[in-house]
PDB file of C-alpha atoms in Angstrom:
ATOM      1  CA  MET A 130      90.564  76.339  72.821  1.00 89.00           C
ATOM      2  CA  LYS A 131      89.568  78.974  70.271  1.00 95.00           C
ATOM      3  CA  TYR A 132      92.059  80.150  67.620  1.00 94.00           C
ATOM      4  CA  GLY A 133      92.470  83.580  69.259  1.00 93.00           C
ATOM      5  CA  GLU A 134      93.231  81.992  72.624  1.00 93.00           C
ATOM      6  CA  GLN A 135      95.837  79.760  70.996  1.00 95.00           C
ATOM      7  CA  GLU A 136      97.436  82.716  69.250  1.00 95.00           C
ATOM      8  CA  ILE A 137      97.676  84.635  72.530  1.00 94.00           C
ATOM      9  CA  GLU A 138      98.976  81.630  74.476  1.00 93.00           C
ATOM     10  CA  ASN A 139     101.694  80.835  71.921  1.00 94.00           C
ATOM     11  CA  PHE A 140     102.703  84.436  71.259  1.00 96.00           C
ATOM     12  CA  ASP A 141     106.313  85.531  71.863  1.00 97.00           C
ATOM     13  CA  ILE A 142     106.783  89.300  72.092  1.00 97.00           C
ATOM     14  CA  ASN A 143     110.552  88.841  71.768  1.00 97.00           C
ATOM     15  CA  ALA A 144     110.369  87.330  68.260  1.00 97.00           C
ATOM     16  CA  SER A 145     112.099  89.537  65.698  1.00 96.00           C
ATOM     17  CA  GLU A 146     109.136  89.517  63.282  1.00 97.00           C
ATOM     18  CA  ASN A 147     107.193  91.650  65.795  1.00 98.00           C
ATOM     19  CA  TYR A 148     109.484  94.613  65.146  1.00 98.00           C
ATOM     20  CA  TRP A 149     109.836  96.485  61.886  1.00 97.00           C
ATOM     21  CA  ALA A 150     112.587  98.745  60.643  1.00 98.00           C
ATOM     22  CA  ASN A 151     112.009 102.425  61.287  1.00 98.00           C
ATOM     23  CA  GLU A 152     112.354 103.990  57.849  1.00 97.00           C
ATOM     24  CA  HIS A 153     112.635 107.571  59.144  1.00 97.00           C
ATOM     25  CA  THR A 154     115.654 109.310  60.617  1.00 94.00           C
ATOM     26  CA  LYS A 155     113.845 112.348  62.053  1.00 96.00           C
ATOM     27  CA  ASP A 156     112.707 112.460  65.655  1.00 97.00           C
ATOM     28  CA  TYR A 157     109.017 111.684  66.097  1.00 98.00           C
ATOM     29  CA  THR A 158     106.732 110.227  68.732  1.00 98.00           C
ATOM     30  CA  ILE A 159     104.417 107.253  68.512  1.00 98.00           C
ATOM     31  CA  ASP A 160     101.502 107.367  70.989  1.00 98.00           C
ATOM     32  CA  ILE A 161      99.421 104.231  71.484  1.00 98.00           C
ATOM     33  CA  THR A 162      96.438 103.748  73.786  1.00 98.00           C
ATOM     34  CA  LEU A 163      95.477 100.240  74.877  1.00 98.00           C
ATOM     35  CA  PRO A 164      92.130 100.625  76.706  1.00 98.00           C
ATOM     36  CA  GLU A 165      91.342  96.965  77.395  1.00 97.00           C
ATOM     37  CA  PHE A 166      94.282  95.741  79.481  1.00 98.00           C
ATOM     38  CA  MET A 167      93.339  93.046  81.979  1.00 98.00           C
ATOM     39  CA  CYS A 168      95.252  90.946  84.469  1.00 98.00           C
ATOM     40  CA  LYS A 169      94.393  89.171  87.713  1.00 97.00           C
ATOM     41  CA  CYS A 170      95.255  90.245  91.232  1.00 95.00           C
ATOM     42  CA  PRO A 171      97.937  87.845  92.522  1.00 96.00           C
ATOM     43  CA  ARG A 172      96.360  87.804  95.988  1.00 95.00           C
ATOM     44  CA  SER A 173      92.610  87.588  95.314  1.00 94.00           C
ATOM     45  CA  GLY A 174      92.368  86.484  91.692  1.00 96.00           C
ATOM     46  CA  TYR A 175      89.935  89.342  91.006  1.00 94.00           C
ATOM     47  CA  PRO A 176      90.303  90.929  87.584  1.00 96.00           C
ATOM     48  CA  ASP A 177      92.106  94.244  87.297  1.00 96.00           C
ATOM     49  CA  PHE A 178      91.435  96.495  84.314  1.00 98.00           C
ATOM     50  CA  ALA A 179      93.586  99.332  83.015  1.00 98.00           C
ATOM     51  CA  THR A 180      94.275 101.596  80.116  1.00 98.00           C
ATOM     52  CA  ILE A 181      97.891 101.414  79.044  1.00 98.00           C
ATOM     53  CA  TYR A 182      99.365 104.506  77.413  1.00 98.00           C
ATOM     54  CA  LEU A 183     102.557 103.890  75.457  1.00 98.00           C
ATOM     55  CA  SER A 184     104.668 106.701  73.998  1.00 98.00           C
ATOM     56  CA  TYR A 185     108.070 106.303  72.407  1.00 98.00           C
ATOM     57  CA  SER A 186     110.471 107.853  69.973  1.00 98.00           C
ATOM     58  CA  PRO A 187     111.747 105.084  67.733  1.00 98.00           C
ATOM     59  CA  ALA A 188     115.387 104.596  66.928  1.00 98.00           C
ATOM     60  CA  SER A 189     115.943 101.750  64.469  1.00 97.00           C
ATOM     61  CA  SER A 190     112.668  99.837  64.935  1.00 98.00           C
ATOM     62  CA  VAL A 191     108.950 100.120  65.652  1.00 98.00           C
ATOM     63  CA  ILE A 192     106.566  97.536  67.063  1.00 98.00           C
ATOM     64  CA  GLU A 193     103.984  95.901  64.819  1.00 98.00           C
ATOM     65  CA  LEU A 194     100.579  96.835  66.266  1.00 97.00           C
ATOM     66  CA  LYS A 195      99.033  93.355  66.137  1.00 97.00           C
ATOM     67  CA  ALA A 196     102.046  92.074  68.073  1.00 98.00           C
ATOM     68  CA  LEU A 197     101.487  94.731  70.709  1.00 98.00           C
ATOM     69  CA  LYS A 198      97.803  93.791  70.936  1.00 97.00           C
ATOM     70  CA  LEU A 199      98.632  90.103  71.415  1.00 97.00           C
ATOM     71  CA  TYR A 200     101.265  90.932  74.018  1.00 98.00           C
ATOM     72  CA  ILE A 201      98.874  93.105  76.023  1.00 98.00           C
ATOM     73  CA  ASN A 202      96.159  90.431  75.755  1.00 97.00           C
ATOM     74  CA  SER A 203      98.610  87.818  77.082  1.00 97.00           C
ATOM     75  CA  PHE A 204      98.288  89.384  80.546  1.00 98.00           C
ATOM     76  CA  MET A 205      94.555  88.616  80.879  1.00 96.00           C
ATOM     77  CA  ASN A 206      94.992  85.236  82.559  1.00 93.00           C
ATOM     78  CA  ARG A 207      98.121  86.124  84.518  1.00 96.00           C
ATOM     79  CA  TYR A 208      98.309  86.862  88.227  1.00 98.00           C
ATOM     80  CA  ILE A 209     100.457  89.995  88.355  1.00 98.00           C
ATOM     81  CA  SER A 210     100.482  93.145  90.460  1.00 97.00           C
ATOM     82  CA  HIS A 211      99.866  96.587  89.016  1.00 97.00           C
ATOM     83  CA  GLU A 212     103.498  97.541  89.543  1.00 97.00           C
ATOM     84  CA  ASN A 213     104.917  94.355  88.069  1.00 98.00           C
ATOM     85  CA  GLY A 214     102.626  94.475  85.029  1.00 98.00           C
ATOM     86  CA  ALA A 215     103.584  98.064  84.181  1.00 98.00           C
ATOM     87  CA  ASN A 216     107.287  97.401  84.732  1.00 98.00           C
ATOM     88  CA  GLU A 217     107.238  94.227  82.646  1.00 98.00           C
ATOM     89  CA  ILE A 218     105.614  96.037  79.724  1.00 98.00           C
ATOM     90  CA  PHE A 219     108.148  98.873  79.969  1.00 98.00           C
ATOM     91  CA  ASP A 220     111.178  96.558  80.311  1.00 98.00           C
ATOM     92  CA  THR A 221     110.103  94.255  77.478  1.00 98.00           C
ATOM     93  CA  LEU A 222     109.421  97.055  75.018  1.00 98.00           C
ATOM     94  CA  GLU A 223     112.530  99.015  75.972  1.00 98.00           C
ATOM     95  CA  LYS A 224     114.708  95.918  75.532  1.00 98.00           C
ATOM     96  CA  ASN A 225     113.248  94.991  72.142  1.00 98.00           C
ATOM     97  CA  LEU A 226     112.722  98.441  70.628  1.00 98.00           C
ATOM     98  CA  LYS A 227     115.805 100.198  72.029  1.00 97.00           C
ATOM     99  CA  PRO A 228     113.981 103.506  71.486  1.00 98.00           C
ATOM    100  CA  LYS A 229     115.391 106.983  71.934  1.00 97.00           C
ATOM    101  CA  TRP A 230     112.968 107.223  74.859  1.00 98.00           C
ATOM    102  CA  ILE A 231     109.893 105.363  76.049  1.00 98.00           C
ATOM    103  CA  LYS A 232     107.114 106.022  78.525  1.00 98.00           C
ATOM    104  CA  VAL A 233     104.470 103.617  79.828  1.00 98.00           C
ATOM    105  CA  VAL A 234     101.512 104.747  81.911  1.00 98.00           C
ATOM    106  CA  ALA A 235      99.255 102.083  83.427  1.00 98.00           C
ATOM    107  CA  ASP A 236      96.010 103.700  84.581  1.00 98.00           C
ATOM    108  CA  TYR A 237      94.106 101.054  86.527  1.00 98.00           C
ATOM    109  CA  LYS A 238      90.363 101.267  87.049  1.00 97.00           C
ATOM    110  CA  PRO A 239      89.390 101.890  90.676  1.00 96.00           C
ATOM    111  CA  ARG A 240      88.654  98.794  92.736  1.00 88.00           C
ATOM    112  CA  GLY A 241      87.871  98.837  96.434  1.00 86.00           C
ATOM    113  CA  ASN A 242      88.133 102.641  96.539  1.00 92.00           C
ATOM    114  CA  VAL A 243      91.728 102.589  95.233  1.00 92.00           C
ATOM    115  CA  HIS A 244      92.846 104.096  91.925  1.00 96.00           C
ATOM    116  CA  THR A 245      96.417 103.321  90.835  1.00 96.00           C
ATOM    117  CA  VAL A 246      98.391 105.046  88.070  1.00 98.00           C
ATOM    118  CA  ILE A 247     101.935 103.827  87.397  1.00 98.00           C
ATOM    119  CA  THR A 248     104.231 105.892  85.187  1.00 98.00           C
ATOM    120  CA  ILE A 249     107.624 104.722  83.964  1.00 98.00           C
ATOM    121  CA  ASP A 250     109.593 107.099  81.765  1.00 97.00           C
ATOM    122  CA  SER A 251     113.103 106.387  80.503  1.00 96.00           C
ATOM    123  CA  ARG A 252     113.838 110.123  80.473  1.00 92.00           C
ATOM    124  CA  GLU A 253     113.227 110.279  84.220  1.00 84.00           C
ATOM    125  CA  ASN A 254     115.336 107.177  84.894  1.00 69.00           C
ATOM    126  CA  GLY A 255     118.454 108.750  83.406  1.00 60.00           C
ATOM    127  CA  GLU A 256     118.492 106.346  80.472  1.00 55.00           C
TER     128      GLU A 256
END
């Protein structure tokens, strides 16, 4: 196993060192685009590719970008549906960041004439 594969396999997104203190009290938005998301279809095993768009307004912490990259890469060998992948990313980041608000958009590449976009926004969920 290569060192990058080991790092991804052993990575824990919930570890406190993956989150840094937000040093600013003003409201601001962090927008992150992750264009190389990959997971596997739980039924067929075919690869699914997506661009993940993450936007959030930090409260007391922000995510370290390498940690986010490793977390997103940890999905590449997992069998997970589009809906479950998007919801897991949202739930994990919301739990660990406790942001003022957070939005995750998972824009999957078309496969078999189907294009799926999943949007989860804490402002629309009454949170």
